[in-house]
Amino acid sequence: MNKGALLYEGKGKKLFLTEDENLLVSEFKDDLTAFNAEKKGNEAGKGALNCKISTQLFHLLEKHGIQTHLVKTLDDTHQLIKKVKIIPIEVVVRNIATGSLAKRLGIKDGTVLPFTLVEFYYKDDALGDPIINDEHCLLLNLVKSESDLEELKRLGREINVIMKSFFAERKLKLVDFKVEFGVDTEGNILLSDEISPDSCRFWDMDTNEKLDKDRFRQGLGDVKVAYEEVLKRILAH
Ligand code: UDP
C-alpha cells in the first residue's frame, strides 16, 4: 500500500491517503507536546515505540472483541488503518486521581478512585479541549444520539478492564488513559487513534515511578527509556 498525499497532521501523527479510498496510512511522529502544546519536544525513536506499543494493545483489544481501525502494521512507524470519521470526543477513563482531575476537584494526587470514572472532553484545540457532559455532546451534535454516548462509555470501561489486568500482570498500574473513536462507512464505532504512553499514564506497581508522557511534561528525563520499558513489559510473557 503506497503512502499518498498528506491528509492531516496532528500532534503525534500524520495521516496519508492511499490508493484505496477506505484506507489511510498513519505515521507515528517523534514529537512530544505537553499541556496544549505550550511545551514542545522531540524524542528520536518515540514514534516507532508508540507505533509498536499501540499495535500490540490494539491486537490485545481486538482479541477481546473490541473493533478497531487497525488493518496492519506496515513498518516501524506506519500502520494501515480504516478511514473513519473521528468522533470529536476524547474519552478519558480513570482508575487513580491525578493530573487535571486531582487539580480540578482538589482530590489528593494518587487517590485510588472508588469506581472507574469516565469523562468526555471536547476535541477542540482552540478551546483547550474542555470537559463536557452528555448534554453538551448532544447540544454540539458530536454524536447522533444518547445511545452512542452510552456505547462510548461502555467501550471505555471495557477497554479499561482488559488493559488494567494486562498491565497489572506486567507490574504496571494503569492510572488513566484517553481513547478516541471513529465511525466507519457502515456506521460501526471503531477504536481509533492510538493507545501509548503519550495517551495513558503508567506507574510502576512497586515504586510508582512514572513511565509515560509525564516524564517529559514534568522534566523527569529518560522519556525514551521509559517508553522502551513499557514496550518490554508488554512483550514479556
Ligand atoms: N490525555 C491525552 N490527550 C489529551 C489530554 C489527556 O492523551 O489531550 C490523556 C493523558 O495522557 C492522561 C489522561 O488522558 O492519561 C487524563 O489526562 P488529564 O485530564 O489528567 O490531563 P493532563 O493532566 O494530562 O493534562
PDB file of C-alpha atoms and ligand atoms in Angstrom:
ATOM      1  CA  MET A   1       0.000   0.000   0.000  1.00  0.00           C
ATOM      2  CA  ASN A   2       1.568   3.286  -1.099  1.00  0.00           C
ATOM      3  CA  LYS A   3       1.631   6.405   1.020  1.00  0.00           C
ATOM      4  CA  GLY A   4      -0.176   9.116  -0.963  1.00  0.00           C
ATOM      5  CA  ALA A   5      -0.879  12.775  -0.203  1.00  0.00           C
ATOM      6  CA  LEU A   6      -0.802  14.072   3.360  1.00  0.00           C
ATOM      7  CA  LEU A   7      -4.396  14.285   4.600  1.00  0.00           C
ATOM      8  CA  TYR A   8      -3.878  15.546   8.139  1.00  0.00           C
ATOM      9  CA  GLU A   9      -1.097  16.286  10.599  1.00  0.00           C
ATOM     10  CA  GLY A  10      -1.785  16.110  14.325  1.00  0.00           C
ATOM     11  CA  LYS A  11       0.430  16.417  17.388  1.00  0.00           C
ATOM     12  CA  GLY A  12       1.553  12.803  17.365  1.00  0.00           C
ATOM     13  CA  LYS A  13       0.743  11.501  13.915  1.00  0.00           C
ATOM     14  CA  LYS A  14       0.403  12.226  10.209  1.00  0.00           C
ATOM     15  CA  LEU A  15      -2.318  10.626   8.081  1.00  0.00           C
ATOM     16  CA  PHE A  16      -1.796   9.890   4.383  1.00  0.00           C
ATOM     17  CA  LEU A  17      -4.227   8.884   1.649  1.00  0.00           C
ATOM     18  CA  THR A  18      -3.756   5.565  -0.149  1.00  0.00           C
ATOM     19  CA  GLU A  19      -4.988   4.218  -3.500  1.00  0.00           C
ATOM     20  CA  ASP A  20      -7.918   2.695  -1.577  1.00  0.00           C
ATOM     21  CA  GLU A  21     -10.380   5.402  -0.523  1.00  0.00           C
ATOM     22  CA  ASN A  22     -11.366   3.412   2.567  1.00  0.00           C
ATOM     23  CA  LEU A  23      -7.809   3.067   3.886  1.00  0.00           C
ATOM     24  CA  LEU A  24      -5.221   5.510   5.245  1.00  0.00           C
ATOM     25  CA  VAL A  25      -1.598   5.255   6.336  1.00  0.00           C
ATOM     26  CA  SER A  26      -0.857   6.568   9.823  1.00  0.00           C
ATOM     27  CA  GLU A  27       2.706   7.701  10.606  1.00  0.00           C
ATOM     28  CA  PHE A  28       3.763   7.988  14.249  1.00  0.00           C
ATOM     29  CA  LYS A  29       5.911  11.083  14.849  1.00  0.00           C
ATOM     30  CA  ASP A  30       8.715  11.639  17.352  1.00  0.00           C
ATOM     31  CA  ASP A  31       7.187  14.928  18.528  1.00  0.00           C
ATOM     32  CA  LEU A  32       6.018  15.385  22.102  1.00  0.00           C
ATOM     33  CA  THR A  33       3.748  18.117  23.391  1.00  0.00           C
ATOM     34  CA  ALA A  34       2.604  18.975  26.857  1.00  0.00           C
ATOM     35  CA  PHE A  35      -0.318  20.920  28.209  1.00  0.00           C
ATOM     36  CA  ASN A  36      -1.913  22.144  24.996  1.00  0.00           C
ATOM     37  CA  ALA A  37       1.331  22.364  23.084  1.00  0.00           C
ATOM     38  CA  GLU A  38       2.876  25.103  25.205  1.00  0.00           C
ATOM     39  CA  LYS A  39       5.903  22.872  25.744  1.00  0.00           C
ATOM     40  CA  LYS A  40       7.170  21.075  22.662  1.00  0.00           C
ATOM     41  CA  GLY A  41       9.869  18.470  22.301  1.00  0.00           C
ATOM     42  CA  ASN A  42      11.199  15.666  20.201  1.00  0.00           C
ATOM     43  CA  GLU A  43      12.439  12.262  21.256  1.00  0.00           C
ATOM     44  CA  ALA A  44      14.135  10.286  18.462  1.00  0.00           C
ATOM     45  CA  GLY A  45      12.589   6.828  18.222  1.00  0.00           C
ATOM     46  CA  LYS A  46       9.457   7.707  20.204  1.00  0.00           C
ATOM     47  CA  GLY A  47       7.229   7.362  17.126  1.00  0.00           C
ATOM     48  CA  ALA A  48       8.452   3.817  16.496  1.00  0.00           C
ATOM     49  CA  LEU A  49       7.949   2.873  20.147  1.00  0.00           C
ATOM     50  CA  ASN A  50       4.396   4.280  20.215  1.00  0.00           C
ATOM     51  CA  CYS A  51       3.595   2.542  16.924  1.00  0.00           C
ATOM     52  CA  LYS A  52       4.737  -0.806  18.353  1.00  0.00           C
ATOM     53  CA  ILE A  53       3.019  -0.291  21.708  1.00  0.00           C
ATOM     54  CA  SER A  54      -0.239   0.839  20.094  1.00  0.00           C
ATOM     55  CA  THR A  55      -0.184  -2.074  17.632  1.00  0.00           C
ATOM     56  CA  GLN A  56       0.245  -4.577  20.486  1.00  0.00           C
ATOM     57  CA  LEU A  57      -2.570  -3.012  22.511  1.00  0.00           C
ATOM     58  CA  PHE A  58      -4.962  -2.808  19.565  1.00  0.00           C
ATOM     59  CA  HIS A  59      -4.295  -6.501  18.842  1.00  0.00           C
ATOM     60  CA  LEU A  60      -4.951  -7.322  22.508  1.00  0.00           C
ATOM     61  CA  LEU A  61      -8.243  -5.414  22.420  1.00  0.00           C
ATOM     62  CA  GLU A  62      -9.281  -6.945  19.069  1.00  0.00           C
ATOM     63  CA  LYS A  63      -8.666 -10.360  20.627  1.00  0.00           C
ATOM     64  CA  HIS A  64     -11.168  -9.396  23.334  1.00  0.00           C
ATOM     65  CA  GLY A  65     -13.796  -8.289  20.828  1.00  0.00           C
ATOM     66  CA  ILE A  66     -13.152  -4.537  20.602  1.00  0.00           C
ATOM     67  CA  GLN A  67     -13.376  -3.392  16.974  1.00  0.00           C
ATOM     68  CA  THR A  68     -10.516  -1.088  15.932  1.00  0.00           C
ATOM     69  CA  HIS A  69      -9.422   0.866  12.868  1.00  0.00           C
ATOM     70  CA  LEU A  70      -6.134  -1.064  12.631  1.00  0.00           C
ATOM     71  CA  VAL A  71      -5.684  -3.137   9.473  1.00  0.00           C
ATOM     72  CA  LYS A  72      -1.985  -3.958   9.796  1.00  0.00           C
ATOM     73  CA  THR A  73       1.410  -2.583  10.707  1.00  0.00           C
ATOM     74  CA  LEU A  74       3.481  -1.626   7.665  1.00  0.00           C
ATOM     75  CA  ASP A  75       6.848  -0.897   9.276  1.00  0.00           C
ATOM     76  CA  ASP A  76       8.339   0.596  12.455  1.00  0.00           C
ATOM     77  CA  THR A  77       6.386   3.845  12.288  1.00  0.00           C
ATOM     78  CA  HIS A  78       3.496   3.195   9.870  1.00  0.00           C
ATOM     79  CA  GLN A  79       0.120   1.491  10.227  1.00  0.00           C
ATOM     80  CA  LEU A  80      -2.513   0.825   7.596  1.00  0.00           C
ATOM     81  CA  ILE A  81      -5.849   1.890   9.084  1.00  0.00           C
ATOM     82  CA  LYS A  82      -9.504   2.050   8.068  1.00  0.00           C
ATOM     83  CA  LYS A  83     -10.689   5.536   7.207  1.00  0.00           C
ATOM     84  CA  VAL A  84     -13.204   6.641   9.826  1.00  0.00           C
ATOM     85  CA  LYS A  85     -14.959   9.847  10.773  1.00  0.00           C
ATOM     86  CA  ILE A  86     -13.448  10.701  14.152  1.00  0.00           C
ATOM     87  CA  ILE A  87     -16.000  11.481  16.867  1.00  0.00           C
ATOM     88  CA  PRO A  88     -14.629  14.738  18.359  1.00  0.00           C
ATOM     89  CA  ILE A  89     -14.815  13.466  21.930  1.00  0.00           C
ATOM     90  CA  GLU A  90     -11.802  12.386  23.982  1.00  0.00           C
ATOM     91  CA  VAL A  91     -12.985   9.569  26.208  1.00  0.00           C
ATOM     92  CA  VAL A  92     -10.872   9.624  29.383  1.00  0.00           C
ATOM     93  CA  VAL A  93     -11.036   6.658  31.747  1.00  0.00           C
ATOM     94  CA  ARG A  94      -9.534   6.919  35.230  1.00  0.00           C
ATOM     95  CA  ASN A  95      -8.659   4.455  37.986  1.00  0.00           C
ATOM     96  CA  ILE A  96      -6.473   6.761  40.086  1.00  0.00           C
ATOM     97  CA  ALA A  97      -6.883  10.531  40.550  1.00  0.00           C
ATOM     98  CA  THR A  98      -4.040  12.612  39.165  1.00  0.00           C
ATOM     99  CA  GLY A  99      -3.465  15.282  36.519  1.00  0.00           C
ATOM    100  CA  SER A 100      -6.414  17.511  35.679  1.00  0.00           C
ATOM    101  CA  LEU A 101      -8.892  15.549  37.833  1.00  0.00           C
ATOM    102  CA  ALA A 102      -6.846  15.931  41.012  1.00  0.00           C
ATOM    103  CA  LYS A 103      -6.356  19.623  40.264  1.00  0.00           C
ATOM    104  CA  ARG A 104      -9.913  20.441  39.187  1.00  0.00           C
ATOM    105  CA  LEU A 105     -11.683  18.738  42.095  1.00  0.00           C
ATOM    106  CA  GLY A 106      -8.993  19.001  44.765  1.00  0.00           C
ATOM    107  CA  ILE A 107      -8.604  15.237  45.109  1.00  0.00           C
ATOM    108  CA  LYS A 108      -5.266  14.154  46.589  1.00  0.00           C
ATOM    109  CA  ASP A 109      -2.913  13.030  43.821  1.00  0.00           C
ATOM    110  CA  GLY A 110      -2.679   9.240  43.747  1.00  0.00           C
ATOM    111  CA  THR A 111      -6.075   8.544  45.365  1.00  0.00           C
ATOM    112  CA  VAL A 112      -7.483   5.248  44.117  1.00  0.00           C
ATOM    113  CA  LEU A 113     -10.990   6.022  42.856  1.00  0.00           C
ATOM    114  CA  PRO A 114     -13.891   4.051  44.384  1.00  0.00           C
ATOM    115  CA  PHE A 115     -15.108   3.258  40.865  1.00  0.00           C
ATOM    116  CA  THR A 116     -13.871   3.709  37.310  1.00  0.00           C
ATOM    117  CA  LEU A 117     -14.543   7.255  36.177  1.00  0.00           C
ATOM    118  CA  VAL A 118     -15.330   8.006  32.525  1.00  0.00           C
ATOM    119  CA  GLU A 119     -15.174  11.612  31.321  1.00  0.00           C
ATOM    120  CA  PHE A 120     -15.759  13.312  27.982  1.00  0.00           C
ATOM    121  CA  TYR A 121     -13.609  16.155  26.671  1.00  0.00           C
ATOM    122  CA  TYR A 122     -14.438  18.158  23.548  1.00  0.00           C
ATOM    123  CA  LYS A 123     -11.655  17.652  20.996  1.00  0.00           C
ATOM    124  CA  ASP A 124     -11.063  21.280  20.097  1.00  0.00           C
ATOM    125  CA  ASP A 125      -7.556  22.723  20.382  1.00  0.00           C
ATOM    126  CA  ALA A 126      -8.738  26.331  20.121  1.00  0.00           C
ATOM    127  CA  LEU A 127     -10.987  25.816  23.169  1.00  0.00           C
ATOM    128  CA  GLY A 128      -8.312  23.818  25.020  1.00  0.00           C
ATOM    129  CA  ASP A 129     -10.248  20.513  24.937  1.00  0.00           C
ATOM    130  CA  PRO A 130     -12.793  21.433  27.660  1.00  0.00           C
ATOM    131  CA  ILE A 131     -14.511  18.798  29.791  1.00  0.00           C
ATOM    132  CA  ILE A 132     -18.130  18.355  28.704  1.00  0.00           C
ATOM    133  CA  ASN A 133     -21.163  16.371  29.856  1.00  0.00           C
ATOM    134  CA  ASP A 134     -23.608  14.217  27.886  1.00  0.00           C
ATOM    135  CA  GLU A 135     -25.941  17.104  27.164  1.00  0.00           C
ATOM    136  CA  HIS A 136     -23.093  19.238  25.804  1.00  0.00           C
ATOM    137  CA  CYS A 137     -22.234  16.360  23.446  1.00  0.00           C
ATOM    138  CA  LEU A 138     -25.819  16.285  22.168  1.00  0.00           C
ATOM    139  CA  LEU A 139     -26.078  20.080  22.029  1.00  0.00           C
ATOM    140  CA  LEU A 140     -22.961  20.221  19.844  1.00  0.00           C
ATOM    141  CA  ASN A 141     -24.130  17.258  17.722  1.00  0.00           C
ATOM    142  CA  LEU A 142     -20.873  15.401  18.471  1.00  0.00           C
ATOM    143  CA  VAL A 143     -22.805  12.110  18.290  1.00  0.00           C
ATOM    144  CA  LYS A 144     -26.099  11.061  16.732  1.00  0.00           C
ATOM    145  CA  SER A 145     -27.864  10.043  19.920  1.00  0.00           C
ATOM    146  CA  GLU A 146     -27.618   9.345  23.609  1.00  0.00           C
ATOM    147  CA  SER A 147     -27.130   5.648  22.877  1.00  0.00           C
ATOM    148  CA  ASP A 148     -23.836   6.484  21.120  1.00  0.00           C
ATOM    149  CA  LEU A 149     -22.655   8.170  24.329  1.00  0.00           C
ATOM    150  CA  GLU A 150     -23.625   5.078  26.328  1.00  0.00           C
ATOM    151  CA  GLU A 151     -21.665   2.982  23.803  1.00  0.00           C
ATOM    152  CA  LEU A 152     -18.578   5.225  24.200  1.00  0.00           C
ATOM    153  CA  LYS A 153     -18.766   4.822  27.982  1.00  0.00           C
ATOM    154  CA  ARG A 154     -19.263   1.053  27.706  1.00  0.00           C
ATOM    155  CA  LEU A 155     -16.305   0.721  25.335  1.00  0.00           C
ATOM    156  CA  GLY A 156     -14.106   2.924  27.558  1.00  0.00           C
ATOM    157  CA  ARG A 157     -14.906   0.766  30.591  1.00  0.00           C
ATOM    158  CA  GLU A 158     -14.391  -2.493  28.697  1.00  0.00           C
ATOM    159  CA  ILE A 159     -11.035  -1.331  27.315  1.00  0.00           C
ATOM    160  CA  ASN A 160     -10.090  -0.395  30.884  1.00  0.00           C
ATOM    161  CA  VAL A 161     -10.963  -3.847  32.260  1.00  0.00           C
ATOM    162  CA  ILE A 162      -8.891  -5.568  29.569  1.00  0.00           C
ATOM    163  CA  MET A 163      -5.882  -3.254  29.795  1.00  0.00           C
ATOM    164  CA  LYS A 164      -5.867  -2.882  33.575  1.00  0.00           C
ATOM    165  CA  SER A 165      -5.420  -6.611  34.158  1.00  0.00           C
ATOM    166  CA  PHE A 166      -2.985  -6.921  31.221  1.00  0.00           C
ATOM    167  CA  PHE A 167      -0.751  -4.238  32.733  1.00  0.00           C
ATOM    168  CA  ALA A 168      -1.184  -5.486  36.300  1.00  0.00           C
ATOM    169  CA  GLU A 169       0.344  -8.794  35.149  1.00  0.00           C
ATOM    170  CA  ARG A 170       3.269  -6.687  33.931  1.00  0.00           C
ATOM    171  CA  LYS A 171       3.642  -4.793  37.190  1.00  0.00           C
ATOM    172  CA  LEU A 172       2.250  -1.547  35.825  1.00  0.00           C
ATOM    173  CA  LYS A 173      -0.665   0.427  37.227  1.00  0.00           C
ATOM    174  CA  LEU A 174      -2.955   1.759  34.525  1.00  0.00           C
ATOM    175  CA  VAL A 175      -3.701   5.104  36.174  1.00  0.00           C
ATOM    176  CA  ASP A 176      -5.774   6.689  33.409  1.00  0.00           C
ATOM    177  CA  PHE A 177      -5.952   6.897  29.640  1.00  0.00           C
ATOM    178  CA  LYS A 178      -7.587   8.667  26.730  1.00  0.00           C
ATOM    179  CA  VAL A 179      -9.157   6.935  23.750  1.00  0.00           C
ATOM    180  CA  GLU A 180     -10.787   8.172  20.588  1.00  0.00           C
ATOM    181  CA  PHE A 181     -13.376   6.513  18.405  1.00  0.00           C
ATOM    182  CA  GLY A 182     -14.375   6.852  14.767  1.00  0.00           C
ATOM    183  CA  VAL A 183     -17.349   5.793  12.676  1.00  0.00           C
ATOM    184  CA  ASP A 184     -16.688   3.696   9.549  1.00  0.00           C
ATOM    185  CA  THR A 185     -18.690   3.762   6.305  1.00  0.00           C
ATOM    186  CA  GLU A 186     -21.054   1.116   7.702  1.00  0.00           C
ATOM    187  CA  GLY A 187     -21.757   3.128  10.862  1.00  0.00           C
ATOM    188  CA  ASN A 188     -19.683   0.947  13.210  1.00  0.00           C
ATOM    189  CA  ILE A 189     -17.922   2.668  16.108  1.00  0.00           C
ATOM    190  CA  LEU A 190     -14.248   1.673  15.941  1.00  0.00           C
ATOM    191  CA  LEU A 191     -11.463   2.340  18.423  1.00  0.00           C
ATOM    192  CA  SER A 192      -9.153   4.732  16.548  1.00  0.00           C
ATOM    193  CA  ASP A 193      -6.095   6.948  17.048  1.00  0.00           C
ATOM    194  CA  GLU A 194      -3.548   5.276  19.347  1.00  0.00           C
ATOM    195  CA  ILE A 195      -3.002   3.884  22.832  1.00  0.00           C
ATOM    196  CA  SER A 196       0.524   4.588  24.054  1.00  0.00           C
ATOM    197  CA  PRO A 197       2.457   6.242  26.906  1.00  0.00           C
ATOM    198  CA  ASP A 198       1.501   9.528  25.185  1.00  0.00           C
ATOM    199  CA  SER A 199      -2.166   8.831  25.943  1.00  0.00           C
ATOM    200  CA  CYS A 200      -2.000   6.645  29.076  1.00  0.00           C
ATOM    201  CA  ARG A 201      -0.463   7.041  32.498  1.00  0.00           C
ATOM    202  CA  PHE A 202       1.546   4.031  33.645  1.00  0.00           C
ATOM    203  CA  TRP A 203       3.042   3.867  37.135  1.00  0.00           C
ATOM    204  CA  ASP A 204       5.330   1.077  38.269  1.00  0.00           C
ATOM    205  CA  MET A 205       3.367  -1.229  40.594  1.00  0.00           C
ATOM    206  CA  ASP A 206       6.023  -1.220  43.337  1.00  0.00           C
ATOM    207  CA  THR A 207       7.726   2.174  43.104  1.00  0.00           C
ATOM    208  CA  ASN A 208       5.029   4.367  41.450  1.00  0.00           C
ATOM    209  CA  GLU A 209       7.728   5.512  39.023  1.00  0.00           C
ATOM    210  CA  LYS A 210       6.082   7.251  36.056  1.00  0.00           C
ATOM    211  CA  LEU A 211       6.630   5.511  32.718  1.00  0.00           C
ATOM    212  CA  ASP A 212       4.685   7.818  30.404  1.00  0.00           C
ATOM    213  CA  LYS A 213       4.487  11.289  28.875  1.00  0.00           C
ATOM    214  CA  ASP A 214       4.562  12.893  32.339  1.00  0.00           C
ATOM    215  CA  ARG A 215       8.321  12.168  32.326  1.00  0.00           C
ATOM    216  CA  PHE A 216       8.561  14.754  29.556  1.00  0.00           C
ATOM    217  CA  ARG A 217       5.962  17.136  30.948  1.00  0.00           C
ATOM    218  CA  GLN A 218       7.445  17.124  34.423  1.00  0.00           C
ATOM    219  CA  GLY A 219      11.048  17.199  33.202  1.00  0.00           C
ATOM    220  CA  LEU A 220      11.894  13.848  34.772  1.00  0.00           C
ATOM    221  CA  GLY A 221      14.094  12.814  31.814  1.00  0.00           C
ATOM    222  CA  ASP A 222      14.669   9.350  30.316  1.00  0.00           C
ATOM    223  CA  VAL A 223      11.449   9.568  28.279  1.00  0.00           C
ATOM    224  CA  LYS A 224      12.588   7.033  25.685  1.00  0.00           C
ATOM    225  CA  VAL A 225      13.940   4.670  28.342  1.00  0.00           C
ATOM    226  CA  ALA A 226      10.507   4.704  29.996  1.00  0.00           C
ATOM    227  CA  TYR A 227       8.645   4.025  26.741  1.00  0.00           C
ATOM    228  CA  GLU A 228      11.102   1.181  25.973  1.00  0.00           C
ATOM    229  CA  GLU A 229      10.386  -0.267  29.412  1.00  0.00           C
ATOM    230  CA  VAL A 230       6.627  -0.192  28.736  1.00  0.00           C
ATOM    231  CA  LEU A 231       7.144  -1.999  25.399  1.00  0.00           C
ATOM    232  CA  LYS A 232       9.467  -4.525  27.042  1.00  0.00           C
ATOM    233  CA  ARG A 233       6.858  -5.342  29.681  1.00  0.00           C
ATOM    234  CA  ILE A 234       4.091  -5.587  27.046  1.00  0.00           C
ATOM    235  CA  LEU A 235       6.186  -8.092  25.079  1.00  0.00           C
ATOM    236  CA  ALA A 236       7.221 -10.061  28.180  1.00  0.00           C
ATOM    237  CA  HIS A 237       5.260 -13.299  28.947  1.00  0.00           C
TER     238      HIS A 237
HETATM  239  N1  UDP B   1      -4.761  12.785  27.587  1.00  0.00           N
HETATM  240  C1  UDP B   1      -4.398  12.675  26.264  1.00  0.00           C
HETATM  241  N2  UDP B   1      -4.554  13.750  25.434  1.00  0.00           N
HETATM  242  C2  UDP B   1      -5.056  14.929  25.877  1.00  0.00           C
HETATM  243  C3  UDP B   1      -5.428  15.045  27.226  1.00  0.00           C
HETATM  244  C4  UDP B   1      -5.265  13.949  28.069  1.00  0.00           C
HETATM  245  O1  UDP B   1      -3.942  11.616  25.821  1.00  0.00           O
HETATM  246  O2  UDP B   1      -5.185  15.863  25.065  1.00  0.00           O
HETATM  247  C5  UDP B   1      -4.607  11.629  28.484  1.00  0.00           C
HETATM  248  C6  UDP B   1      -3.473  11.819  29.468  1.00  0.00           C
HETATM  249  O3  UDP B   1      -2.265  11.289  28.961  1.00  0.00           O
HETATM  250  C7  UDP B   1      -3.946  11.039  30.671  1.00  0.00           C
HETATM  251  C8  UDP B   1      -5.476  11.143  30.606  1.00  0.00           C
HETATM  252  O4  UDP B   1      -5.775  11.483  29.264  1.00  0.00           O
HETATM  253  O5  UDP B   1      -3.593   9.666  30.533  1.00  0.00           O
HETATM  254  C9  UDP B   1      -6.046  12.163  31.556  1.00  0.00           C
HETATM  255  O6  UDP B   1      -5.396  13.408  31.355  1.00  0.00           O
HETATM  256  P1  UDP B   1      -5.741  14.649  32.315  1.00  0.00           P
HETATM  257  O7  UDP B   1      -7.165  15.034  32.090  1.00  0.00           O
HETATM  258  O8  UDP B   1      -5.335  14.318  33.703  1.00  0.00           O
HETATM  259  O9  UDP B   1      -4.933  15.866  31.753  1.00  0.00           O
HETATM  260  P2  UDP B   1      -3.395  16.202  31.900  1.00  0.00           P
HETATM  261  O10 UDP B   1      -3.066  16.276  33.335  1.00  0.00           O
HETATM  262  O11 UDP B   1      -2.722  15.076  31.213  1.00  0.00           O
HETATM  263  O12 UDP B   1      -3.262  17.484  31.177  1.00  0.00           O
END
